[in-house]
mmCIF file with all atom_site columns, C-alpha atoms and ligand atoms in Angstrom:
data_model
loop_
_atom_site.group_PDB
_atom_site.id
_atom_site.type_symbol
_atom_site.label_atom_id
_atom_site.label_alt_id
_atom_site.label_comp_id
_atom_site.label_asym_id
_atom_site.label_entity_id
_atom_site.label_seq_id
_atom_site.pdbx_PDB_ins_code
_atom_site.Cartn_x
_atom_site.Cartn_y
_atom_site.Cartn_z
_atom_site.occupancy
_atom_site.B_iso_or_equiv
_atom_site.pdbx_formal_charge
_atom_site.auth_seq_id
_atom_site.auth_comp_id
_atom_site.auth_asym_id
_atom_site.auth_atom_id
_atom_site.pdbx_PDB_model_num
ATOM   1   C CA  . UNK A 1 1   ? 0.000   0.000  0.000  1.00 87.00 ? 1   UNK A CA  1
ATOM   2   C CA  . UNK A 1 2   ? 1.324   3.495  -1.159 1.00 93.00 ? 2   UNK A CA  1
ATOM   3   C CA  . UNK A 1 3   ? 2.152   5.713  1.718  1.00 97.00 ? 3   UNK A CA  1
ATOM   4   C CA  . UNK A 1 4   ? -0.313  8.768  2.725  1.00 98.00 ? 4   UNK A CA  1
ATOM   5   C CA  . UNK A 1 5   ? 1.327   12.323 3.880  1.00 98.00 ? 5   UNK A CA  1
ATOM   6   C CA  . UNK A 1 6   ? 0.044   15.311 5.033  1.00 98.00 ? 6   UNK A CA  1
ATOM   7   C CA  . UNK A 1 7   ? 1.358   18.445 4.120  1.00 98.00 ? 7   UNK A CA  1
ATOM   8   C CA  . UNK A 1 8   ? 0.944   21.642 5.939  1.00 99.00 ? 8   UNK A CA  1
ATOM   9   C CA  . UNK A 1 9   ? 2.146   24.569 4.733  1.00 98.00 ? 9   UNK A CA  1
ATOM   10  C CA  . UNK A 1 10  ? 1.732   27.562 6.461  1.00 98.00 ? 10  UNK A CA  1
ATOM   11  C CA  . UNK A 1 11  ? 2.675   31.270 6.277  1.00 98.00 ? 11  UNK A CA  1
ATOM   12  C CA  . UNK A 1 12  ? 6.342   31.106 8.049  1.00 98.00 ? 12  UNK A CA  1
ATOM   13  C CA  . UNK A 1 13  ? 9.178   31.583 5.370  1.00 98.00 ? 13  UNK A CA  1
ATOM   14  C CA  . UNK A 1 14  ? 10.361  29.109 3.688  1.00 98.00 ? 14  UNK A CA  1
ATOM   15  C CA  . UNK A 1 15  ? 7.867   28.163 0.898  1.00 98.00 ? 15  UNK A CA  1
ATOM   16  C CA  . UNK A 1 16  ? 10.676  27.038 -1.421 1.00 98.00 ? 16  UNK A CA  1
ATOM   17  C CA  . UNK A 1 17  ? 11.442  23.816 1.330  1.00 98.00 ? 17  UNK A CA  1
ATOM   18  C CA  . UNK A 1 18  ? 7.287   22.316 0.837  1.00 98.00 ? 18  UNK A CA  1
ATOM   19  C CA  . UNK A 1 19  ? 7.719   22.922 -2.897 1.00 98.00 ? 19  UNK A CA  1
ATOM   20  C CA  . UNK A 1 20  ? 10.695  20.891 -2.730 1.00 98.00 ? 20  UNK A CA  1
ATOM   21  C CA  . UNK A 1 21  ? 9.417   18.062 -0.158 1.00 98.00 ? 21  UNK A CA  1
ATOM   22  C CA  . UNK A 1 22  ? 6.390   17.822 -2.499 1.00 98.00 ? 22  UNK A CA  1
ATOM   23  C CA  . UNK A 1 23  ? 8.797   16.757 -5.813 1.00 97.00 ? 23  UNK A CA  1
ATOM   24  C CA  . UNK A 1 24  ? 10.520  14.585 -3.577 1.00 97.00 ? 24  UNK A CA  1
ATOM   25  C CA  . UNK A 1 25  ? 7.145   12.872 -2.574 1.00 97.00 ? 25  UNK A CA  1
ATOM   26  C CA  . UNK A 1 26  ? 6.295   12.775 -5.510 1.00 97.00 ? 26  UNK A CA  1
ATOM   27  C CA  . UNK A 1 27  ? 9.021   11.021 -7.168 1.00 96.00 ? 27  UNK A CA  1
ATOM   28  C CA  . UNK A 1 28  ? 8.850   8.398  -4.140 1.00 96.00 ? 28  UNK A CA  1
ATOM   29  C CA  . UNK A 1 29  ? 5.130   7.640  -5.031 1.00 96.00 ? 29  UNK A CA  1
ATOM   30  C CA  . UNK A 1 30  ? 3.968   9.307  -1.429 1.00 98.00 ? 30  UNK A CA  1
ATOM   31  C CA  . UNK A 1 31  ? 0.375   10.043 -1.529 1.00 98.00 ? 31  UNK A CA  1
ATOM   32  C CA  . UNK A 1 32  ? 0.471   13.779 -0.291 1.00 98.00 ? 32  UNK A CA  1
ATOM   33  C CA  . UNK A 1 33  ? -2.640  15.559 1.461  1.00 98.00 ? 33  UNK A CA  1
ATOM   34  C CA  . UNK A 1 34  ? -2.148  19.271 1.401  1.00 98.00 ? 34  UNK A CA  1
ATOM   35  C CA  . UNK A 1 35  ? -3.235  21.556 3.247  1.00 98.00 ? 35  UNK A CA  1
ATOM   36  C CA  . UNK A 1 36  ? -2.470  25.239 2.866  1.00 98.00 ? 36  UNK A CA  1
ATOM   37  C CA  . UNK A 1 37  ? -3.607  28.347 5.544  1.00 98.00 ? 37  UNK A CA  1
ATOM   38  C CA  . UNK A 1 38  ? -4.288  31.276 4.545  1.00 98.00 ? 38  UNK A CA  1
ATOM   39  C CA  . UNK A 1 39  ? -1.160  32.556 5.428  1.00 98.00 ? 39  UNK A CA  1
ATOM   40  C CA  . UNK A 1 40  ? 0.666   30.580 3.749  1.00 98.00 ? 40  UNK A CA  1
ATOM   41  C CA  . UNK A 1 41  ? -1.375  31.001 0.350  1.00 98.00 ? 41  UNK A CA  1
ATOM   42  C CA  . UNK A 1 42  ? 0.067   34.747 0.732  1.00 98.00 ? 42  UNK A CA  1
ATOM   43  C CA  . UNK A 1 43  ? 3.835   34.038 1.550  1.00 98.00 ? 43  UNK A CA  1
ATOM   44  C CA  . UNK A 1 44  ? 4.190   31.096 -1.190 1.00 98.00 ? 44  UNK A CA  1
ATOM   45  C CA  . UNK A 1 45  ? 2.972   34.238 -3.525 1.00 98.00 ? 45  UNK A CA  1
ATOM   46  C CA  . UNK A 1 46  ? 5.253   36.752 -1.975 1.00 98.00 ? 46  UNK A CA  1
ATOM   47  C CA  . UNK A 1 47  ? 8.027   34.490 -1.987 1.00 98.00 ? 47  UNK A CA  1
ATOM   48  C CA  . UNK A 1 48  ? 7.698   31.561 -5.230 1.00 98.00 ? 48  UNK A CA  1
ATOM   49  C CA  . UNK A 1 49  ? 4.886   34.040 -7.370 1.00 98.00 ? 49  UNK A CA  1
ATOM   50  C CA  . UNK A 1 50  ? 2.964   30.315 -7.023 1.00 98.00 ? 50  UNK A CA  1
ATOM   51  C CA  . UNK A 1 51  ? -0.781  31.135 -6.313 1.00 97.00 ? 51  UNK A CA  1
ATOM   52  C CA  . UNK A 1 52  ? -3.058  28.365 -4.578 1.00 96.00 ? 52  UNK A CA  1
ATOM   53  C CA  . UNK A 1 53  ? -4.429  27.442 -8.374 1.00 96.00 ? 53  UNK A CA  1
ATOM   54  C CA  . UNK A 1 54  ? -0.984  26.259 -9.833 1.00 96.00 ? 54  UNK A CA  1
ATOM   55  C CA  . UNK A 1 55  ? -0.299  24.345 -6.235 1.00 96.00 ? 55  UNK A CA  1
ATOM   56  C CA  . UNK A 1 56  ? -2.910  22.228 -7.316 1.00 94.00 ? 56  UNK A CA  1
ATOM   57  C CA  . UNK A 1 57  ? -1.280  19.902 -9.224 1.00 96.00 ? 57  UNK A CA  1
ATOM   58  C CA  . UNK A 1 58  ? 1.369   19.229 -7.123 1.00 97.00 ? 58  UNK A CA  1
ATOM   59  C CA  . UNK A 1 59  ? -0.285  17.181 -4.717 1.00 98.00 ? 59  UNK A CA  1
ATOM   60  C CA  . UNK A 1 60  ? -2.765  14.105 -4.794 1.00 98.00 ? 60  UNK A CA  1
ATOM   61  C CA  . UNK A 1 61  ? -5.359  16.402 -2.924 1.00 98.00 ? 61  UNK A CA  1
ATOM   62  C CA  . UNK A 1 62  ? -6.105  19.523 -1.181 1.00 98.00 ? 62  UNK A CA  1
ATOM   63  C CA  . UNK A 1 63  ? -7.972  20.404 1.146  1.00 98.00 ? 63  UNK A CA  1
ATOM   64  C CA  . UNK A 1 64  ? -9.958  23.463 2.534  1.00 98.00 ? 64  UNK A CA  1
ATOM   65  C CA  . UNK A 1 65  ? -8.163  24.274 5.599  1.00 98.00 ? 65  UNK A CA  1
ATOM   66  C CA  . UNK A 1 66  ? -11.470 25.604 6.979  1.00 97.00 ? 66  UNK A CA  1
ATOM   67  C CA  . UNK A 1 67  ? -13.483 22.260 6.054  1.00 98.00 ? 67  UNK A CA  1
ATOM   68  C CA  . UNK A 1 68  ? -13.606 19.869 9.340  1.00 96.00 ? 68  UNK A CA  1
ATOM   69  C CA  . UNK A 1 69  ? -15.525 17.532 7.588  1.00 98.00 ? 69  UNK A CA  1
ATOM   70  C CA  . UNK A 1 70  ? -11.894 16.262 5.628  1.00 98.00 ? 70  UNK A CA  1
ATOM   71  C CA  . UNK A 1 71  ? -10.691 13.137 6.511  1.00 98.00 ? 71  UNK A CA  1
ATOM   72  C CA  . UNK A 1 72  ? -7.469  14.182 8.352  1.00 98.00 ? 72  UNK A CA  1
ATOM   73  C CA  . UNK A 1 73  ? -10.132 16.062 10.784 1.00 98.00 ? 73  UNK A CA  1
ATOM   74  C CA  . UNK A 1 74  ? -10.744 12.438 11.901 1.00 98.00 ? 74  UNK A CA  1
ATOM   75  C CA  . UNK A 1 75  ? -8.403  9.235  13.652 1.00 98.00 ? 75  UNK A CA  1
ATOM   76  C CA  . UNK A 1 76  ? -9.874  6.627  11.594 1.00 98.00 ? 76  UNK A CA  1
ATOM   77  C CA  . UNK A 1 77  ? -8.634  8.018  8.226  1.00 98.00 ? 77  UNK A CA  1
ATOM   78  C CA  . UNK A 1 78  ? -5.365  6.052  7.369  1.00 97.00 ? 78  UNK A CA  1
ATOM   79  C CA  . UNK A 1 79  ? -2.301  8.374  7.180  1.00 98.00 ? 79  UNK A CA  1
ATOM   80  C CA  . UNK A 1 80  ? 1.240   7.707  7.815  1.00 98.00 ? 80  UNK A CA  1
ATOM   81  C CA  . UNK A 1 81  ? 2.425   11.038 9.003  1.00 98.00 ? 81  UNK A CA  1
ATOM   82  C CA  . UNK A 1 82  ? 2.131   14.802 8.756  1.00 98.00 ? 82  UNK A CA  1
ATOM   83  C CA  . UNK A 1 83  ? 4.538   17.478 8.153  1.00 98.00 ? 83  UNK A CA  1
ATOM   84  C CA  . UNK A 1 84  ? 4.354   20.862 9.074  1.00 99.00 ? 84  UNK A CA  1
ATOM   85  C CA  . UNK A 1 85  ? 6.680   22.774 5.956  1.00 98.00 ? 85  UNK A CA  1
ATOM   86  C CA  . UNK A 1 86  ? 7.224   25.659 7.377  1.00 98.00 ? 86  UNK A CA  1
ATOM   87  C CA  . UNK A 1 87  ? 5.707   26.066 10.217 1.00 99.00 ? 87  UNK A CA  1
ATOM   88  C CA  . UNK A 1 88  ? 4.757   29.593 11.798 1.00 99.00 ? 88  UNK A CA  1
ATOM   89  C CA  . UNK A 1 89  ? 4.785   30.300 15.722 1.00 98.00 ? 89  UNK A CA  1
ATOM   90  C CA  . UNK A 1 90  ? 1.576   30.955 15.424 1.00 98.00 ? 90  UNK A CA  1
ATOM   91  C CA  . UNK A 1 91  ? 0.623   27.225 14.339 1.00 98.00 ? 91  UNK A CA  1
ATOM   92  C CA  . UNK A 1 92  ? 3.296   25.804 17.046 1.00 99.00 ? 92  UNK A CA  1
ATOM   93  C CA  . UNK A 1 93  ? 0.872   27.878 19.562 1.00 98.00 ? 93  UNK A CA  1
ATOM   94  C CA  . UNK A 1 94  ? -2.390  26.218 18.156 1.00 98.00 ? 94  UNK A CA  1
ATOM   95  C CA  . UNK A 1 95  ? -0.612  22.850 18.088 1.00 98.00 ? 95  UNK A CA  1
ATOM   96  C CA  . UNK A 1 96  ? 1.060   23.051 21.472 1.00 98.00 ? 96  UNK A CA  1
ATOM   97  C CA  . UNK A 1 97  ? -2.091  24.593 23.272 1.00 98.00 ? 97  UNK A CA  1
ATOM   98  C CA  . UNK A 1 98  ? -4.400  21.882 21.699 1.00 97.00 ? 98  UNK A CA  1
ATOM   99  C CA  . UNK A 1 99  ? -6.800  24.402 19.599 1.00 97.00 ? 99  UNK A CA  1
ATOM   100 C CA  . UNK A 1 100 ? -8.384  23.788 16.392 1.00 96.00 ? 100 UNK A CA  1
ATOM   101 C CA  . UNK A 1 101 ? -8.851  27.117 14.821 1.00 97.00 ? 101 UNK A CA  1
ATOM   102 C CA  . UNK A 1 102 ? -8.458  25.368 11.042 1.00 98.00 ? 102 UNK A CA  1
ATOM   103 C CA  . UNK A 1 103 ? -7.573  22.048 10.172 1.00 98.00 ? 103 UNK A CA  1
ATOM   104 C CA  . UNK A 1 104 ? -3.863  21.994 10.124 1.00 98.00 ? 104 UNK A CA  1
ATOM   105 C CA  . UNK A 1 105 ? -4.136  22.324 13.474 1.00 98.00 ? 105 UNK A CA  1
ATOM   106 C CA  . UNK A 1 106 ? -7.041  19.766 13.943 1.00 98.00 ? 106 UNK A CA  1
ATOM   107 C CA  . UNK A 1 107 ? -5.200  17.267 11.845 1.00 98.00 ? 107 UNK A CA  1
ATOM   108 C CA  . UNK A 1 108 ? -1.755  17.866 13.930 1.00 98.00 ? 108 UNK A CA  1
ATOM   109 C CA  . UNK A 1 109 ? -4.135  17.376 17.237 1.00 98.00 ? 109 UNK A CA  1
ATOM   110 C CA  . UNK A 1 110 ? -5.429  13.969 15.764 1.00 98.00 ? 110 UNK A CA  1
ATOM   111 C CA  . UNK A 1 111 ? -1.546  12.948 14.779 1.00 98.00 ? 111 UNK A CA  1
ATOM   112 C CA  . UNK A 1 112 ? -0.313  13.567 17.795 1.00 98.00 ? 112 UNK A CA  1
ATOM   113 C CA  . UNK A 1 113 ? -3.455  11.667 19.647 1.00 98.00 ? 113 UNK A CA  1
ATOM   114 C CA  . UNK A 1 114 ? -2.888  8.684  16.522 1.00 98.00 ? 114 UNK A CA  1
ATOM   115 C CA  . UNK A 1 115 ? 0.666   8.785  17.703 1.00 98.00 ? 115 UNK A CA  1
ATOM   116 C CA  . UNK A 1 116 ? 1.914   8.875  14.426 1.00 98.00 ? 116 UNK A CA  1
ATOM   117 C CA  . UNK A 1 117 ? 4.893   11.010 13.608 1.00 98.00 ? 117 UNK A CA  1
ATOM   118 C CA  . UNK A 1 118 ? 4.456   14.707 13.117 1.00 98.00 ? 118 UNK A CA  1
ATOM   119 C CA  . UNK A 1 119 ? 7.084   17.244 11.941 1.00 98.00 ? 119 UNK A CA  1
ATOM   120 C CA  . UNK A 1 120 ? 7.173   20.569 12.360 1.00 98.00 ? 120 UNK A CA  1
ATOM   121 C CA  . UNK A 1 121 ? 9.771   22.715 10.423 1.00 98.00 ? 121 UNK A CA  1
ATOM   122 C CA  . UNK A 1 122 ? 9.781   25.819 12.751 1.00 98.00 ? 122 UNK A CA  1
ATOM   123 C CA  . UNK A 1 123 ? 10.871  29.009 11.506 1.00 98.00 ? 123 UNK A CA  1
ATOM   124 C CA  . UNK A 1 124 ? 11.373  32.153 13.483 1.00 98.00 ? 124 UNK A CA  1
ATOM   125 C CA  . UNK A 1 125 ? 14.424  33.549 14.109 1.00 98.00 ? 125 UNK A CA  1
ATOM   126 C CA  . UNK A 1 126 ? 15.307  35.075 17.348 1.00 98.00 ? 126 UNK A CA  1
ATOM   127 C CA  . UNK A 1 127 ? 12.724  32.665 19.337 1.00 98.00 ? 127 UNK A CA  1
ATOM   128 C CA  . UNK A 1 128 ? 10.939  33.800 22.393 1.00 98.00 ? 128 UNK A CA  1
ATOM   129 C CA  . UNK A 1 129 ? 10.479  32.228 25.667 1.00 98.00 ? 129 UNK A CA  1
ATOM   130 C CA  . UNK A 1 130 ? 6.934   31.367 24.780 1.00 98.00 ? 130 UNK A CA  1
ATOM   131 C CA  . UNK A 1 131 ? 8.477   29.834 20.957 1.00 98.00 ? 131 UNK A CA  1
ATOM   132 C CA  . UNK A 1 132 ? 10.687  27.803 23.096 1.00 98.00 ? 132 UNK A CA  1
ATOM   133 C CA  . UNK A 1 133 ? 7.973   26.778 25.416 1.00 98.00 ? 133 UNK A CA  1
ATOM   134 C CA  . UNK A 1 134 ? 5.754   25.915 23.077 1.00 98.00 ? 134 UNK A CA  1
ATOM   135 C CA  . UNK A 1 135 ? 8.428   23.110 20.980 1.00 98.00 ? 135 UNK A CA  1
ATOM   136 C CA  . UNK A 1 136 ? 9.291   21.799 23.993 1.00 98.00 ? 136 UNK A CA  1
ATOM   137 C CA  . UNK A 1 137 ? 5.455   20.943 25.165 1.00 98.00 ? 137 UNK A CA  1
ATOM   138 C CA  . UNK A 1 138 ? 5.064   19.490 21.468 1.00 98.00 ? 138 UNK A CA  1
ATOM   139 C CA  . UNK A 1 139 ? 7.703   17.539 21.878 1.00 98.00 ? 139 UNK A CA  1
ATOM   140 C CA  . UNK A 1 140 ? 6.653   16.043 25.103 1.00 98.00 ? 140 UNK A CA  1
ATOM   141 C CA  . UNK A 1 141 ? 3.711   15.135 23.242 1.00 98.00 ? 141 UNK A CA  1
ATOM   142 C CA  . UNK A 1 142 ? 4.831   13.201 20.786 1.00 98.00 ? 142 UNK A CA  1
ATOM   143 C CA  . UNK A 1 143 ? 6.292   15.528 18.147 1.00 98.00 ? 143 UNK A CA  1
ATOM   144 C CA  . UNK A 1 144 ? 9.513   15.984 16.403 1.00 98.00 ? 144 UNK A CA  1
ATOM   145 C CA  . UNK A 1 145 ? 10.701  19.269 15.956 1.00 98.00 ? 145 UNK A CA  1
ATOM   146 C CA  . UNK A 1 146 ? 13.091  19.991 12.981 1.00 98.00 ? 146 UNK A CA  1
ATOM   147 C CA  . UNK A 1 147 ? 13.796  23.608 12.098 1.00 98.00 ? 147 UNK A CA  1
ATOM   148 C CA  . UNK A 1 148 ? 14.996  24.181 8.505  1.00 98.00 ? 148 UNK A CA  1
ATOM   149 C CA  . UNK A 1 149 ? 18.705  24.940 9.651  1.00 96.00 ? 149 UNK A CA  1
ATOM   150 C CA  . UNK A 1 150 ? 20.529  23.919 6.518  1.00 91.00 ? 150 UNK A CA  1
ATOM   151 C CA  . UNK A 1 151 ? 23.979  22.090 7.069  1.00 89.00 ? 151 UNK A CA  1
ATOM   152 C CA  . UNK A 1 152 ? 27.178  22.688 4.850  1.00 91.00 ? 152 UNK A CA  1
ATOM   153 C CA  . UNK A 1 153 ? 29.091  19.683 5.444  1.00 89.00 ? 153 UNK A CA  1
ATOM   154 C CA  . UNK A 1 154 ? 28.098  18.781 2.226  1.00 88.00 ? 154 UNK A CA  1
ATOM   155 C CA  . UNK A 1 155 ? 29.029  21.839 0.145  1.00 91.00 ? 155 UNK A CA  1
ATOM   156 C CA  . UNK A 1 156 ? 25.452  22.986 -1.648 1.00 92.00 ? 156 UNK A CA  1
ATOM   157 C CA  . UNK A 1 157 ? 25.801  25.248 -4.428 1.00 94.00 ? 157 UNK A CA  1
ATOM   158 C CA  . UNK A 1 158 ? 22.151  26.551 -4.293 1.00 96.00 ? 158 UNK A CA  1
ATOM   159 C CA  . UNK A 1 159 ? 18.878  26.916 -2.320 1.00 95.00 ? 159 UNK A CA  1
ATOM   160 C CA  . UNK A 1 160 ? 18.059  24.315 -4.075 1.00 95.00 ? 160 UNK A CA  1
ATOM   161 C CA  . UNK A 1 161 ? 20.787  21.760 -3.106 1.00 94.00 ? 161 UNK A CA  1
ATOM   162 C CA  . UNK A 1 162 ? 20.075  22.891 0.908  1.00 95.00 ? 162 UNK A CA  1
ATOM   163 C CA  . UNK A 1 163 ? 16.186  22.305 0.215  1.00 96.00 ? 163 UNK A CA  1
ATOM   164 C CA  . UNK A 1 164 ? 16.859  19.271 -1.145 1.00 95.00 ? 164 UNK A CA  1
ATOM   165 C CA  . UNK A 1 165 ? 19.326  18.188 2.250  1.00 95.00 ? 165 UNK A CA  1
ATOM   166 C CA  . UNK A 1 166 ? 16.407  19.512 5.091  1.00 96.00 ? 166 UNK A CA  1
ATOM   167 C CA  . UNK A 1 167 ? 13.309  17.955 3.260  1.00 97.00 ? 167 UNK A CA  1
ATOM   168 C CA  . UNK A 1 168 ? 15.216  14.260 2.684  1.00 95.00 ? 168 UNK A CA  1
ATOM   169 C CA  . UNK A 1 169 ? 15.847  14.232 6.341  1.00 95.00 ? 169 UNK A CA  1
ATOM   170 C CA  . UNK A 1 170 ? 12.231  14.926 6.940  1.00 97.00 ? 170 UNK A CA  1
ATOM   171 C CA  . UNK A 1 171 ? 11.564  11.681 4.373  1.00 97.00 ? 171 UNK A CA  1
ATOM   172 C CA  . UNK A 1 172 ? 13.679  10.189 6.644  1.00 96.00 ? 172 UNK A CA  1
ATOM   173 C CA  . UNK A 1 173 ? 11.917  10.707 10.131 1.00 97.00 ? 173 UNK A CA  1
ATOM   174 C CA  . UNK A 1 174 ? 8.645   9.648  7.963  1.00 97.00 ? 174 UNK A CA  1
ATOM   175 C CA  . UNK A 1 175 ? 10.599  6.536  6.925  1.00 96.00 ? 175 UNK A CA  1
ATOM   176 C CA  . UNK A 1 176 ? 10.470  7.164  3.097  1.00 96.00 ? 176 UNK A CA  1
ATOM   177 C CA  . UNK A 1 177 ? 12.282  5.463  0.734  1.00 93.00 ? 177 UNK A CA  1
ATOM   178 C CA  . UNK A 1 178 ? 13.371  8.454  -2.018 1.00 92.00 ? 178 UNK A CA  1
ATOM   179 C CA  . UNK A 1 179 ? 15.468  8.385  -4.371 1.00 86.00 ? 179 UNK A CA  1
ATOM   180 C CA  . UNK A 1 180 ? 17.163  11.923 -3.715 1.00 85.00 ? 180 UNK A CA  1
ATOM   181 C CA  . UNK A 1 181 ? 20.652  12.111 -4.490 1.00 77.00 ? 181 UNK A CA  1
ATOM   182 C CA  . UNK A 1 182 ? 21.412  14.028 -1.505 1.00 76.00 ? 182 UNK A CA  1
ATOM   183 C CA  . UNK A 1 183 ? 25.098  12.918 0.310  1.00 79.00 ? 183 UNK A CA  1
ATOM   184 C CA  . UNK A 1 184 ? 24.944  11.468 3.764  1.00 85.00 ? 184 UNK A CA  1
ATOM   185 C CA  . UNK A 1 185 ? 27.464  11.652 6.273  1.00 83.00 ? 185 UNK A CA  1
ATOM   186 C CA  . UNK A 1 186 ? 30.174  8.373  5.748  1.00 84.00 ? 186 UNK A CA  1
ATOM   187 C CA  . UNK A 1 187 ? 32.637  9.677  7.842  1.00 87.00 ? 187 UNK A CA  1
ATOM   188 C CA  . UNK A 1 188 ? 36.147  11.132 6.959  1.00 86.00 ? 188 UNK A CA  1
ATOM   189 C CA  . UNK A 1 189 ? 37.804  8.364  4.615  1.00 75.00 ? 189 UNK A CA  1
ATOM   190 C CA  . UNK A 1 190 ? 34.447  7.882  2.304  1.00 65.00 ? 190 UNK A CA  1
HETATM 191 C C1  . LIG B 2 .   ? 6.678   37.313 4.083  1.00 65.50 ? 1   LIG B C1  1
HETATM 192 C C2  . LIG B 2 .   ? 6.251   36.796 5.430  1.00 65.50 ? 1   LIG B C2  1
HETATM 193 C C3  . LIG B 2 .   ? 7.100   35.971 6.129  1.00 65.50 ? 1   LIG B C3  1
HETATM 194 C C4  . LIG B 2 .   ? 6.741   35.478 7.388  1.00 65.50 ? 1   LIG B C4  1
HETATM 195 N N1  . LIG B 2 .   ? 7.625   34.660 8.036  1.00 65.50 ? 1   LIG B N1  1
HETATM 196 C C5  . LIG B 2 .   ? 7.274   34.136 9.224  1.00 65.50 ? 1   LIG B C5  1
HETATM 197 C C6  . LIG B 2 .   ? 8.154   33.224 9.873  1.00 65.50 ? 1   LIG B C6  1
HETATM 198 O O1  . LIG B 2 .   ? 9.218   32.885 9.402  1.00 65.50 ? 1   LIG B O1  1
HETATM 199 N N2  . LIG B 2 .   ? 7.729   32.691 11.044 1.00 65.50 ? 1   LIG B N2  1
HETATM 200 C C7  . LIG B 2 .   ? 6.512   32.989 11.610 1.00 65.50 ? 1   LIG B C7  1
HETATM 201 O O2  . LIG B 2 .   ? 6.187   32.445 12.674 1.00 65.50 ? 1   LIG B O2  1
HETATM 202 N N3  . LIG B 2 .   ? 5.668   33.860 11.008 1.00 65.50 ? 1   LIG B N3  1
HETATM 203 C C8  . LIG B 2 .   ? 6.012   34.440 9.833  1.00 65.50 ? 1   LIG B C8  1
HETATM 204 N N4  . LIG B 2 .   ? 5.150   35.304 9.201  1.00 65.50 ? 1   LIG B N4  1
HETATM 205 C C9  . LIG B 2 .   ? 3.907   35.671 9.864  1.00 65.50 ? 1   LIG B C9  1
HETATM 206 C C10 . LIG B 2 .   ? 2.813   34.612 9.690  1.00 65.50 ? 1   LIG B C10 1
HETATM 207 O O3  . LIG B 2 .   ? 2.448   34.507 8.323  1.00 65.50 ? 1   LIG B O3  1
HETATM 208 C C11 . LIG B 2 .   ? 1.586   35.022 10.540 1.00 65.50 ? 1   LIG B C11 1
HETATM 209 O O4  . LIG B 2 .   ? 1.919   34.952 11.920 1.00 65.50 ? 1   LIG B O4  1
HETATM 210 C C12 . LIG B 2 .   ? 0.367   34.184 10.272 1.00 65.50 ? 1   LIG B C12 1
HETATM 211 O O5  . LIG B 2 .   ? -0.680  34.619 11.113 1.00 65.50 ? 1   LIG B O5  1
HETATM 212 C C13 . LIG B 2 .   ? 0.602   32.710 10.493 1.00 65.50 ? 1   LIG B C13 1
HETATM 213 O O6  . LIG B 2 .   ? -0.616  32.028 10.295 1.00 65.50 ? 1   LIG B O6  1
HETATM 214 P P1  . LIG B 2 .   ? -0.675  30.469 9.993  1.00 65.50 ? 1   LIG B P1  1
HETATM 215 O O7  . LIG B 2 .   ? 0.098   29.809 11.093 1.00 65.50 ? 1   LIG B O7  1
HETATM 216 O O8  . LIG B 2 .   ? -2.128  30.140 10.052 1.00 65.50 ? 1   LIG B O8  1
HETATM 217 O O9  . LIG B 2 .   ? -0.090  30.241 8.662  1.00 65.50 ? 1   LIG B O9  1
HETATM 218 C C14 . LIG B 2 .   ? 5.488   35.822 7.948  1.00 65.50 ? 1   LIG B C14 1
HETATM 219 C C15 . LIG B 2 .   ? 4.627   36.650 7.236  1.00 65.50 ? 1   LIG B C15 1
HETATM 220 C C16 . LIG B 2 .   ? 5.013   37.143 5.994  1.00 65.50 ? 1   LIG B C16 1
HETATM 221 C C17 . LIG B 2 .   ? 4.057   38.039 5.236  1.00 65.50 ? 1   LIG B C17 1
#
């Protein structure tokens, strides 16, 4: 059985890392359910000049983020994991404090009560004490929390090459098999 993803993408920076996880899901045959807020319609605009329309296709579904009635709104739909690409403090608030204002947050709830695994890419840069607070009481509950802090040991030449790095290590932590050309750490003589 193909595996089934959720994607959240909401209106931190970063669009450029969910357009990337989505071609690698893609090319590993992941079933992806996205989800966009409104926020992050806005900032993939601002930031990619991608409107919600020519997301579309780059997903097996979307899904209103203001319809409850969707099937991640509910336990007993099958899904494997769910990502949070980027993630905004304000949706690591919702998630932490348990509130389902839309359902990226409602689907993160269920996750999290599923205990399967859920990702969130934080971005915010300086963090607060509440920021802070609030990744470490998602964590308790079951999260992982995996900010988009690139790495260089493997000397990218683009945005592109460090997009590519974060979102395989996200296919990682959702145990997907991709085919992403991406090096991995072998140690000094490899
Ligand atoms: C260009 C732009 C970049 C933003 N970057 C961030 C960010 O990195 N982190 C963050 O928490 N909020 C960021 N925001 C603010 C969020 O979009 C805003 O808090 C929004 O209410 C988040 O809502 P959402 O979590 O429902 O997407 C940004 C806003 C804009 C317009």
């Amino acid at each position: 059985m193909k595996k089934r993803i959720i994607l959240a993408i909401t209106g931190a920076s970063g669009s450029l890392l969910a357009l990337e996880f989505l071609k690698i899901m893609a090319e590993a045959e992941v079933e992806v359910h996205g989800l966009i807020s409104d926020a992050g319609v806005k900032v993939m605009d601002i930031e990619e000049g991608i409107s919600f329309a020519e997301l579309k296709n780059r997903a097996d579904r979307w899904f209103d983020v203001h319809d409850f009635t969707a099937p991640m709104a509910s336990g007993s739909a099958r899904y494997d994991g769910m990502v949070i690409l980027p993630c905004s403090m304000g949706t690591l608030a919702a998630v932490a404090g348990g509130i389902s204002v839309n359902l990226i947050h409602r689907a993160a709830d269920v996750t999290l009560k599923e205990r399967r695994p859920l990702l969130l890419a934080v971005r915010e840069t300086p963090l607060n004490r509440t920021h802070l607070r609030n990744m470490l009481t998602v964590h308790d509950a079951g999260a992982t929390i995996c900010p988009p802090v690139p790495s260089f040991y493997h000397h990218p030449k683009s945005l592109i090459d460090l997009a590519t790095h974060f979102c395989s290590r996200l296919a990682d932590l959702l145990r997907v098999e991709t085919a992403v050309d991406s090096p991995r750490w072998g140690g000094l003589d490899q």
